Short mmCIF file of C-alpha atoms and ligand atoms in Angstrom, two decimals:
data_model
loop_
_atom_site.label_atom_id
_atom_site.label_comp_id
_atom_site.label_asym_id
_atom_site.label_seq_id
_atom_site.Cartn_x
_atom_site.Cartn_y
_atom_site.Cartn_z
CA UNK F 1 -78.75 40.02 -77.11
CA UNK F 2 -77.77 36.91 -76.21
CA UNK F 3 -74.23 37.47 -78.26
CA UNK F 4 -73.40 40.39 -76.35
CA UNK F 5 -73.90 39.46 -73.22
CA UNK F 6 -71.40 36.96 -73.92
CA UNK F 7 -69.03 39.24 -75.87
CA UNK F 8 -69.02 41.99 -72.44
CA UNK F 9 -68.18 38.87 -70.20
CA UNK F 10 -64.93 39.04 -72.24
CA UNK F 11 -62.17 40.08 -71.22
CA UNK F 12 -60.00 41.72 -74.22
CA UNK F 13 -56.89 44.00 -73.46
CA UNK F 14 -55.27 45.96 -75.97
CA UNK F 15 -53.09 48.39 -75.62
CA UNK F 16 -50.21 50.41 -77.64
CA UNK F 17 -47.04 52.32 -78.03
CA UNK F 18 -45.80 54.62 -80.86
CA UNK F 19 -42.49 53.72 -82.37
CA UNK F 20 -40.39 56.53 -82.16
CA UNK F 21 -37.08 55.28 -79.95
CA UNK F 22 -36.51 52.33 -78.25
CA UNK F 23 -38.16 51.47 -74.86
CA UNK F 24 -36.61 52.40 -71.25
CA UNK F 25 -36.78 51.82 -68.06
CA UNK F 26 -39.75 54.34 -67.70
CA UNK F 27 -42.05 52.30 -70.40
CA UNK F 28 -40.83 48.80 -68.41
CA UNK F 29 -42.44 50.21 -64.70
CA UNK F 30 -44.79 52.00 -65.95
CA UNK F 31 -46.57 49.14 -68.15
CA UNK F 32 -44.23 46.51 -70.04
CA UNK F 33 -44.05 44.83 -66.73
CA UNK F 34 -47.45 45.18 -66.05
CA UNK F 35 -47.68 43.34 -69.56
CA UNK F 36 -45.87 40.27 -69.11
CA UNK F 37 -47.48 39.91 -65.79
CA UNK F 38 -51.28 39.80 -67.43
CA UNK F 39 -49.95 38.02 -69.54
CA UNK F 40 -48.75 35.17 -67.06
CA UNK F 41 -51.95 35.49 -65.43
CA UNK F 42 -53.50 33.89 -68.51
CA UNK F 43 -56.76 36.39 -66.93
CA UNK F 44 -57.79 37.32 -69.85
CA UNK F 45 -59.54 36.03 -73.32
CA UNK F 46 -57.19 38.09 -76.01
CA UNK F 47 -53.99 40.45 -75.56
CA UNK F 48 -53.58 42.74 -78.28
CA UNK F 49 -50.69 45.04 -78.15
CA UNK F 50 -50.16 47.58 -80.78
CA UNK F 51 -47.21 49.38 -82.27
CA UNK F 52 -48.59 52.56 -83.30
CA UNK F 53 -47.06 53.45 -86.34
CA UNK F 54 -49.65 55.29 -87.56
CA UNK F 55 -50.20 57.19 -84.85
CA UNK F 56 -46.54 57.91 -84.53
CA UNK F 57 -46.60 59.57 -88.24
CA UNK F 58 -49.16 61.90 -87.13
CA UNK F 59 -46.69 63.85 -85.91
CA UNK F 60 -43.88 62.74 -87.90
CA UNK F 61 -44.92 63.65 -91.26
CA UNK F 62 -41.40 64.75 -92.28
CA UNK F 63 -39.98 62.09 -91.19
CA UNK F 64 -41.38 58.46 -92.04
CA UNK F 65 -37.76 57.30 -91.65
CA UNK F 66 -37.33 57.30 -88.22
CA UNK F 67 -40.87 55.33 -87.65
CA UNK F 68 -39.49 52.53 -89.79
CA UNK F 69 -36.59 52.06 -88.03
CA UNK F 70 -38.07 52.00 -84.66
CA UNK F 71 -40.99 49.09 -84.61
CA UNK F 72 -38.31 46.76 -85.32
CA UNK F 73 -36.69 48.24 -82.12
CA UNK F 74 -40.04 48.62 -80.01
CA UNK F 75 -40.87 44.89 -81.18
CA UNK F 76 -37.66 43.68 -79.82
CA UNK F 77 -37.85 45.64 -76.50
CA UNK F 78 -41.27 43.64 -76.07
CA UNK F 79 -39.96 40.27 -76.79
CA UNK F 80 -36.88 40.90 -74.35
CA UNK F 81 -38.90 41.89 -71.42
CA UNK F 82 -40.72 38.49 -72.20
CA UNK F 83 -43.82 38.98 -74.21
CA UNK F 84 -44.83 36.33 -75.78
CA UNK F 85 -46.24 35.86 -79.49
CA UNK F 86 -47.98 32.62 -78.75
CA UNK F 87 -49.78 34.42 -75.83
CA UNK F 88 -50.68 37.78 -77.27
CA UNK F 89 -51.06 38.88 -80.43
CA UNK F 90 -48.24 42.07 -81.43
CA UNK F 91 -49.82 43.77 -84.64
CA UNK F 92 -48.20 46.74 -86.92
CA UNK F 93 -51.69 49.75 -86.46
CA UNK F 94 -51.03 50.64 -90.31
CA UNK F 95 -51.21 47.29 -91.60
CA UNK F 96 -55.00 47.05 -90.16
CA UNK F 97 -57.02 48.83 -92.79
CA UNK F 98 -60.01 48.50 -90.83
CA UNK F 99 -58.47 50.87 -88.29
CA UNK F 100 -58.42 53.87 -90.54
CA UNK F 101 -62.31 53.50 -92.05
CA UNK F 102 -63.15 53.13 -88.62
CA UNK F 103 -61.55 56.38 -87.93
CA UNK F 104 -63.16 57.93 -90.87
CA UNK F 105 -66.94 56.92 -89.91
CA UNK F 106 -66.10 58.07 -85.86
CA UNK F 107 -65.19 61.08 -86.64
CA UNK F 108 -68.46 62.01 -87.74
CA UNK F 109 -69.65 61.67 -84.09
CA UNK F 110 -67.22 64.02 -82.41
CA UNK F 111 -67.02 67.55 -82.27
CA UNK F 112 -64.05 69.97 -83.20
CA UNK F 113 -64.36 71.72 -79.50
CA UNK F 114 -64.46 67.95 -77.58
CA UNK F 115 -61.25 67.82 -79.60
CA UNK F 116 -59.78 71.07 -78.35
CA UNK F 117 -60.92 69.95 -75.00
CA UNK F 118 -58.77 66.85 -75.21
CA UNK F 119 -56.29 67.70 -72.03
CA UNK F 120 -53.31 65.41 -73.77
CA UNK F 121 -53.99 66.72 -76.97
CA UNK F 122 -54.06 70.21 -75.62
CA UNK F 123 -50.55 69.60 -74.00
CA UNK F 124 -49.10 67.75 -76.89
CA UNK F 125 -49.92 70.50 -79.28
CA UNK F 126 -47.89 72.63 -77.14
CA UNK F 127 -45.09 70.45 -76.29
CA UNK F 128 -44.75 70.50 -79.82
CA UNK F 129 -45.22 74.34 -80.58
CA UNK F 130 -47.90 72.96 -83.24
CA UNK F 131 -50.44 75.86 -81.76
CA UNK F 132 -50.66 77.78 -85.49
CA UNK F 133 -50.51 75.00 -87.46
CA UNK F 134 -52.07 71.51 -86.28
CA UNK F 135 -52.01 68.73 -88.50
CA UNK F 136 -55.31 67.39 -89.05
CA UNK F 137 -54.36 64.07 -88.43
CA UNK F 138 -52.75 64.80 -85.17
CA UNK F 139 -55.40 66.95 -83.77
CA UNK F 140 -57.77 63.69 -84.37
CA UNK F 141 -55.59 60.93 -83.10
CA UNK F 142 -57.88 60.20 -80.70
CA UNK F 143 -60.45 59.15 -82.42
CA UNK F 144 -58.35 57.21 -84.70
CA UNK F 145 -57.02 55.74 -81.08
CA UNK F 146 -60.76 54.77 -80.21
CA UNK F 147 -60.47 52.54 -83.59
CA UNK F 148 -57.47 51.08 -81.83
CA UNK F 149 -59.47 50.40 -79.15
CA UNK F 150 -63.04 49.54 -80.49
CA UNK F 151 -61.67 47.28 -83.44
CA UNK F 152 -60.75 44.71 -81.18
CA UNK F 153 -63.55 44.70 -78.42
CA UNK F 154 -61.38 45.55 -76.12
CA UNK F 155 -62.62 46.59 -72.18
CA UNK F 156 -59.48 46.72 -70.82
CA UNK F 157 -56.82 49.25 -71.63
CA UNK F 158 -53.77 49.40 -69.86
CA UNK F 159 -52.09 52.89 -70.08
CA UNK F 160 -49.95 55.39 -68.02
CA UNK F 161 -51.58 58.06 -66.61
CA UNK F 162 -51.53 60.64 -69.54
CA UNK F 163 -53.50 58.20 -71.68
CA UNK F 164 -56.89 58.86 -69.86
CA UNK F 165 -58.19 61.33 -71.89
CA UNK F 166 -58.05 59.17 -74.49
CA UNK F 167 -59.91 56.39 -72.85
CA UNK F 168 -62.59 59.04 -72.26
CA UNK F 169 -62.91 60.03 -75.76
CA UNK F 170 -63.38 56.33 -76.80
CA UNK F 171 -65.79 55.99 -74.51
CA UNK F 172 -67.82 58.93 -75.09
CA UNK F 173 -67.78 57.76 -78.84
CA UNK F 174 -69.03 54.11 -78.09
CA UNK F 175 -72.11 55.53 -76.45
CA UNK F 176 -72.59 58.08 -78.83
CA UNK F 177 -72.46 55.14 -81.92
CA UNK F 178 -74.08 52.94 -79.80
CA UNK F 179 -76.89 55.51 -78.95
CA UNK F 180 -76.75 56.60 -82.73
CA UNK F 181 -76.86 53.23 -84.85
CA UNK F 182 -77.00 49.86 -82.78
CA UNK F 183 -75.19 48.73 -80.05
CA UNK F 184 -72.14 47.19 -81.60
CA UNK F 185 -69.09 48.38 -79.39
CA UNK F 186 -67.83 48.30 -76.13
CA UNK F 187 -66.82 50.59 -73.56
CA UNK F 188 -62.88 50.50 -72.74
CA UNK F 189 -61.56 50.45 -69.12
CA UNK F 190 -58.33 51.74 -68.28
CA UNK F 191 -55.99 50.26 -65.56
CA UNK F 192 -53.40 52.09 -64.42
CA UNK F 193 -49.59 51.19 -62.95
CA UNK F 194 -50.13 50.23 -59.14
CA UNK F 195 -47.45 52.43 -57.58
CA UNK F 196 -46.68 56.17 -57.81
CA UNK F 197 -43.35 55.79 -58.22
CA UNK F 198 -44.11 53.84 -61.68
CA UNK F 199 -46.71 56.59 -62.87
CA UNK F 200 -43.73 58.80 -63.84
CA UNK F 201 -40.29 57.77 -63.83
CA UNK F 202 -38.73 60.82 -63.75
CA UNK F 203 -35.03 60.84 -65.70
CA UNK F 204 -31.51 60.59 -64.79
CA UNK F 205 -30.86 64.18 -64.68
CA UNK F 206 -33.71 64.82 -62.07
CA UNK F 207 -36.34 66.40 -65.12
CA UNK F 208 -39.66 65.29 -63.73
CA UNK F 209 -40.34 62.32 -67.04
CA UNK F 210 -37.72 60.30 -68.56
CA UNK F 211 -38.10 60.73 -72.44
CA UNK F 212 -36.16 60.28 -75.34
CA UNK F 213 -36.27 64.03 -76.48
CA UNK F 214 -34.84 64.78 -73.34
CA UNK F 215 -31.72 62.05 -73.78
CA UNK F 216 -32.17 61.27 -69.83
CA UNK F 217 -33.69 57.93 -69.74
CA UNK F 218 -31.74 54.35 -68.95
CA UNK F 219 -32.77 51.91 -72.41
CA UNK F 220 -33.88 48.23 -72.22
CA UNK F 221 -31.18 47.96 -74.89
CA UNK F 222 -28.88 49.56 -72.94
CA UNK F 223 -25.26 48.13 -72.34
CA UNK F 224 -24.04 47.35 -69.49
CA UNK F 225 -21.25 50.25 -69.15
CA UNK F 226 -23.72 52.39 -70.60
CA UNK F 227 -26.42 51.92 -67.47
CA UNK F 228 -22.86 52.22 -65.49
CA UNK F 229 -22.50 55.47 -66.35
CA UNK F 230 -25.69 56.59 -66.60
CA UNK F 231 -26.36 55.70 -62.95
CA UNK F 232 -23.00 56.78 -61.72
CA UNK F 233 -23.68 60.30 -63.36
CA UNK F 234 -27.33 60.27 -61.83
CA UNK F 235 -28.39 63.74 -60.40
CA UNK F 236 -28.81 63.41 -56.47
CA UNK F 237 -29.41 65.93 -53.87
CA UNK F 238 -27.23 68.57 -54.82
CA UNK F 239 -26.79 70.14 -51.78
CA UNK F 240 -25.71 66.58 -50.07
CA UNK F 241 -22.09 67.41 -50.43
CA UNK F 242 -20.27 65.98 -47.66
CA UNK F 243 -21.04 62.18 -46.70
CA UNK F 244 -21.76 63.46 -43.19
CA UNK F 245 -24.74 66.17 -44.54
CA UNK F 246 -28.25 65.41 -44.16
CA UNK F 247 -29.83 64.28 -47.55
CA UNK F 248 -32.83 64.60 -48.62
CA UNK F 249 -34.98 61.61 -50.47
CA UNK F 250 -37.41 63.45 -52.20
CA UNK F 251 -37.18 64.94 -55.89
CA UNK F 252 -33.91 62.33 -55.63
CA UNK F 253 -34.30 60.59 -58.68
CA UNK F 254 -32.15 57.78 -56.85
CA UNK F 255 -34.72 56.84 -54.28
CA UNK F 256 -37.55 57.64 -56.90
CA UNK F 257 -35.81 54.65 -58.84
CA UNK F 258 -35.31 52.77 -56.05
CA UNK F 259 -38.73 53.16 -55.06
CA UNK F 260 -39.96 51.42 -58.33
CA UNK F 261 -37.52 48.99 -58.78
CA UNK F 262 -35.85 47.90 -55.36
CA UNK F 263 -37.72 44.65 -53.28
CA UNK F 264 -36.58 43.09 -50.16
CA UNK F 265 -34.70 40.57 -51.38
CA UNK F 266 -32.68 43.28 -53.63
CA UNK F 267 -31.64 44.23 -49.96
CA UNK F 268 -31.24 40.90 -48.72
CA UNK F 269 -28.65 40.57 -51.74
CA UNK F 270 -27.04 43.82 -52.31
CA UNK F 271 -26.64 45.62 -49.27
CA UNK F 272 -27.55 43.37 -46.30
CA UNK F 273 -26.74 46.22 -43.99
CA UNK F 274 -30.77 47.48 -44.44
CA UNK F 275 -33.60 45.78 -44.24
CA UNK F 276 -35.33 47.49 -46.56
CA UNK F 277 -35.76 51.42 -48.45
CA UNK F 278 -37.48 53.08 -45.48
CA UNK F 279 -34.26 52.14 -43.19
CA UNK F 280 -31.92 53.32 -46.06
CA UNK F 281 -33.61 56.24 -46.22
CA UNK F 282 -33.87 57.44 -43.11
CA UNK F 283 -29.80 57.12 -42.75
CA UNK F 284 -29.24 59.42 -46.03
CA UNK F 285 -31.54 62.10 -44.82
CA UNK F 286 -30.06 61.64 -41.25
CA UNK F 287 -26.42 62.06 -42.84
CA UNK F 288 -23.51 59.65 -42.79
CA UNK F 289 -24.64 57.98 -45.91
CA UNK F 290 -22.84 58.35 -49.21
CA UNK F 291 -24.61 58.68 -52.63
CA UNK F 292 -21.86 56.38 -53.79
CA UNK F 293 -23.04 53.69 -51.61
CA UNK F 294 -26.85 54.10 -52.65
CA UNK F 295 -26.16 54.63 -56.78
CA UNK F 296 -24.10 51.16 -56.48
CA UNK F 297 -26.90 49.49 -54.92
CA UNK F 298 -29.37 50.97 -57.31
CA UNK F 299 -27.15 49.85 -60.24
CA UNK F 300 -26.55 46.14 -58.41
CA UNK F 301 -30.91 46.31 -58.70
CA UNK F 302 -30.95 47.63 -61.83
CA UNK F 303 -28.39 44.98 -63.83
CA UNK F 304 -30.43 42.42 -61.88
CA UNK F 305 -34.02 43.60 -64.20
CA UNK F 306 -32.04 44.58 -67.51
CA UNK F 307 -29.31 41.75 -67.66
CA UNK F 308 -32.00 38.92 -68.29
CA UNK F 309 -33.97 41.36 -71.02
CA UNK F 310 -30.61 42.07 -72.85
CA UNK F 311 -29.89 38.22 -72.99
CA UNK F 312 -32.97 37.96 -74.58
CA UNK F 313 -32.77 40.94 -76.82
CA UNK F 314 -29.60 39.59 -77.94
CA UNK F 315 -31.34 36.14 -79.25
CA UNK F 316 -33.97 38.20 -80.89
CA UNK F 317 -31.63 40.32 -82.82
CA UNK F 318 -29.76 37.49 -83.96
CA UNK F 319 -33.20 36.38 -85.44
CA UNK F 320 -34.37 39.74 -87.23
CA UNK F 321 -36.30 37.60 -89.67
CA UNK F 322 -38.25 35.51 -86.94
CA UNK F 323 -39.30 39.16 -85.64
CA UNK F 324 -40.63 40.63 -88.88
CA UNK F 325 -42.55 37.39 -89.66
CA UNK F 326 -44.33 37.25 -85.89
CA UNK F 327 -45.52 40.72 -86.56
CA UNK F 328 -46.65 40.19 -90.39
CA UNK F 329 -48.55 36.78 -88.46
CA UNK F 330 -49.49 39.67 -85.14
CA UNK F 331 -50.80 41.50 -88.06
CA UNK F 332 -52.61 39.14 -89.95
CA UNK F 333 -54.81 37.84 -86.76
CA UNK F 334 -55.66 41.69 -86.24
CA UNK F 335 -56.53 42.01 -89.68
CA UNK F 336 -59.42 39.13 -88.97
CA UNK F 337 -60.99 40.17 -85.69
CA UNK F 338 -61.10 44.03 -86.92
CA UNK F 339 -62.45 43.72 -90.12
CA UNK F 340 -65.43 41.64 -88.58
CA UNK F 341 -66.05 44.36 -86.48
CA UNK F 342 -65.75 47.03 -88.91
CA UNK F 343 -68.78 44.60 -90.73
CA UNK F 344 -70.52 45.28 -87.85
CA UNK F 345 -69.88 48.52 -87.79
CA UNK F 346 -71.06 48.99 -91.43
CA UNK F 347 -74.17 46.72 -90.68
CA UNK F 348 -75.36 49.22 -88.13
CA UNK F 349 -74.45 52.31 -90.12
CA UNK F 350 -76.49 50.81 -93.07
CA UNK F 351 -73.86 51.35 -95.46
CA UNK F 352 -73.75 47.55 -96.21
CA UNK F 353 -75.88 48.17 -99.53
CA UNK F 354 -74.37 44.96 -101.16
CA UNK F 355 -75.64 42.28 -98.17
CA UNK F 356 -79.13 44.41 -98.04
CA UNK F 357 -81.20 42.47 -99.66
CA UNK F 358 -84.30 44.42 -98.69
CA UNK F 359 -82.63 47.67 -99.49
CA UNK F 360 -82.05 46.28 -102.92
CA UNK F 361 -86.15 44.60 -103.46
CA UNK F 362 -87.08 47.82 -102.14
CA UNK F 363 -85.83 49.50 -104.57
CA UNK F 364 -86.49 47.12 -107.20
CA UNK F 365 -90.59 47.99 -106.10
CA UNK F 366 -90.04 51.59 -106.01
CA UNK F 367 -89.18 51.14 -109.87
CA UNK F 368 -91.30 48.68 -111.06
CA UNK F 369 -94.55 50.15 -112.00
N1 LIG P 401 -51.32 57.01 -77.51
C1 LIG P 401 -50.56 55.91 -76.99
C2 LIG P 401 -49.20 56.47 -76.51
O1 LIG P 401 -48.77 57.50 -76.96
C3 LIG P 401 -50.32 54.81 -77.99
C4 LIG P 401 -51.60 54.17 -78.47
C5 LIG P 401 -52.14 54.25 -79.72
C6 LIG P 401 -52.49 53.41 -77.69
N2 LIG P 401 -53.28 53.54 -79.78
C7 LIG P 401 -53.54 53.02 -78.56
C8 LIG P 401 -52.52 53.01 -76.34
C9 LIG P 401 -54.63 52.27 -78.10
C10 LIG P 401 -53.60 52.25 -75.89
C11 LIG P 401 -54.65 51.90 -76.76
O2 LIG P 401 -48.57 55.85 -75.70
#
């Protein structure tokens, strides 16, 4: 009683991404920053953060290659932005056996229609035309992702917006095991990005979510002619063809950016002649204002976030090596704290015959006359 009390007090964050491309601009808004800063804080008891390989294979049967290649990618995006190994713990999900019996004994507590009823599940079975033939192992990711979760204890799960389905599931399944066997686990919280504009980035090209499928997002890794181009080639309001034509802000993936990434002192230091985005603004939809002028400042804001991360990116990939052994270590730690819970877990499912020692003198009476 006593224990968990204590444990609950806690506060444990873990949360994930699936290696399948690098990291951009979208992921850094919409939580890496979020990341670092929680991790500054020094708020918290443990930081876990995840690459979900496992998870990523669940849809990538065919094609194990392209996971392999990418957590070496993912786990330099994280170190660039400034995640730190000595401050959180960055784990490989398929080197964590425990994750996967976990899984195995969950599953028995959820239903094939709560699956069904999964909202992101039910969108990313369309997305991915997998309607006539769903992989078993995709169609129960997420209870495998409430292993993730569980494994480590964690109450606090920071996610984008599409993840909280997922959050719901786990929790539905820690009351339901706690209800079932003993109350072992704990019930996740997620938090969310603060502002809209970081909930969905949406891409270059004006498609409402940057994503790698749709090759219209700006990379961490990124060069610098590369974001150039990209941002010079950003899709604006098209009808704002003369400088002198009212513009108009919204669905203008320029201001969206700007929105997320653009402070005061950006203005201050790129384009004095504003105070700030509401004033620039209102001169592009009033006319008079150029997108040239606006895409320069959002690239002047831009280079000013990604030029530190590709310095650092740059050391890290110089130290390949380094990487692999801080996740094998990232691993390693994981290994520890989620096989002691999946003890527990066992412990409170009874299927610890071994350690019973009644079970076992029970049975020894049942035999013995
Ligand atoms: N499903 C998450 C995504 O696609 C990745 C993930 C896997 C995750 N396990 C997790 C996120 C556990 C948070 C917690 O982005």
């Amino acid at each position: 009683m006593k224990e968990r009390d204590f444990m609950t007090n806690k506060k444990i964050i873990l949360t994930g991404d699936r290696p399948t491309g690098r990291l951009h601009l979208g992921h850094f808004v919409g939580s890496l920053k979020n990341r670092v800063k929680l991790q500054n804080s020094g708020e918290f008891d443990k930081m876990f953060i995840m690459i979900a390989d496992a998870q990523a294979l669940t849809d990538n049967a065919d094609n194990p290659e392209k996971i392999r290649e990418n957590i070496i990618e993912v786990a330099l995006d994280y170190l660039s932005v400034g995640l730190d190994p000595k401050k959180v713990t960055i784990f490989i999900q398929s080197q964590v056996s425990a994750l996967t019996e976990l899984t195995f004994f969950y599953s028995n507590l959820v239903t094939v229609s709560r699956l069904q009823r999964n909202p992101t599940v039910k969108n990313e079975i369309k997305l991915r035309n997998f309607e006539a033939n769903i992989p078993v192992g995709f169609f129960t990711y997420p209870i495998s992702q409430a292993a993730d979760i569980t494994a480590f204890k964690a109450n606090i799960v920071p996610v984008g917006e599409d993840q909280l389905p997922m959050i719901e599931q786990t929790r539905e399944i820690v009351r339901s095991f706690n209800r079932t066997y003993e109350s072992v686990l704990i019930e996740p919280t997620a938090i969310l990005p603060e502002s809209e504009a970081a909930l969905r980035l949406p891409g270059i090209d004006g498609n409402a979510k940057m994503s790698k499928s749709l090759g219209n997002g700006i990379y961490l890794a990124d060069s610098k002619e590369e974001v150039k181009r990209k941002i010079m080639g950003m899709y604006t309001d098209p009808n704002h063809i003369h400088v002198e034509d009212p513009g108009n802000t919204k669905n203008n993936p320029v201001f969206t950016y700007l929105e997320a990434f653009a402070n005061e002192q950006d203005f201050k230091n790129f384009l004095p002649q504003y105070k700030n985005l509401d004033e620039l603004k209102a001169h592009y939809e009033k006319g008079g204002l150029g997108d040239m002028v606006v895409k320069k400042f959002l690239l002047a804001v831009i280079e000013n976030i990604l030029e530190p991360i590709r310095e650092k990116r740059n050391y890290y990939e110089k130290r390949i090596d380094e990487v692999y052994k801080m996740l094998k270590d990232g691993s390693d730690k994981a290994n520890v704290v989620a096989n002691e819970t999946l003890n527990q877990v066992k412990n409170a499912m009874k299927i610890n015959y071994f350690e019973d020692k009644e079970l076992i003198e029970k049975h020894i009476q049942k035999y013995q006359e």
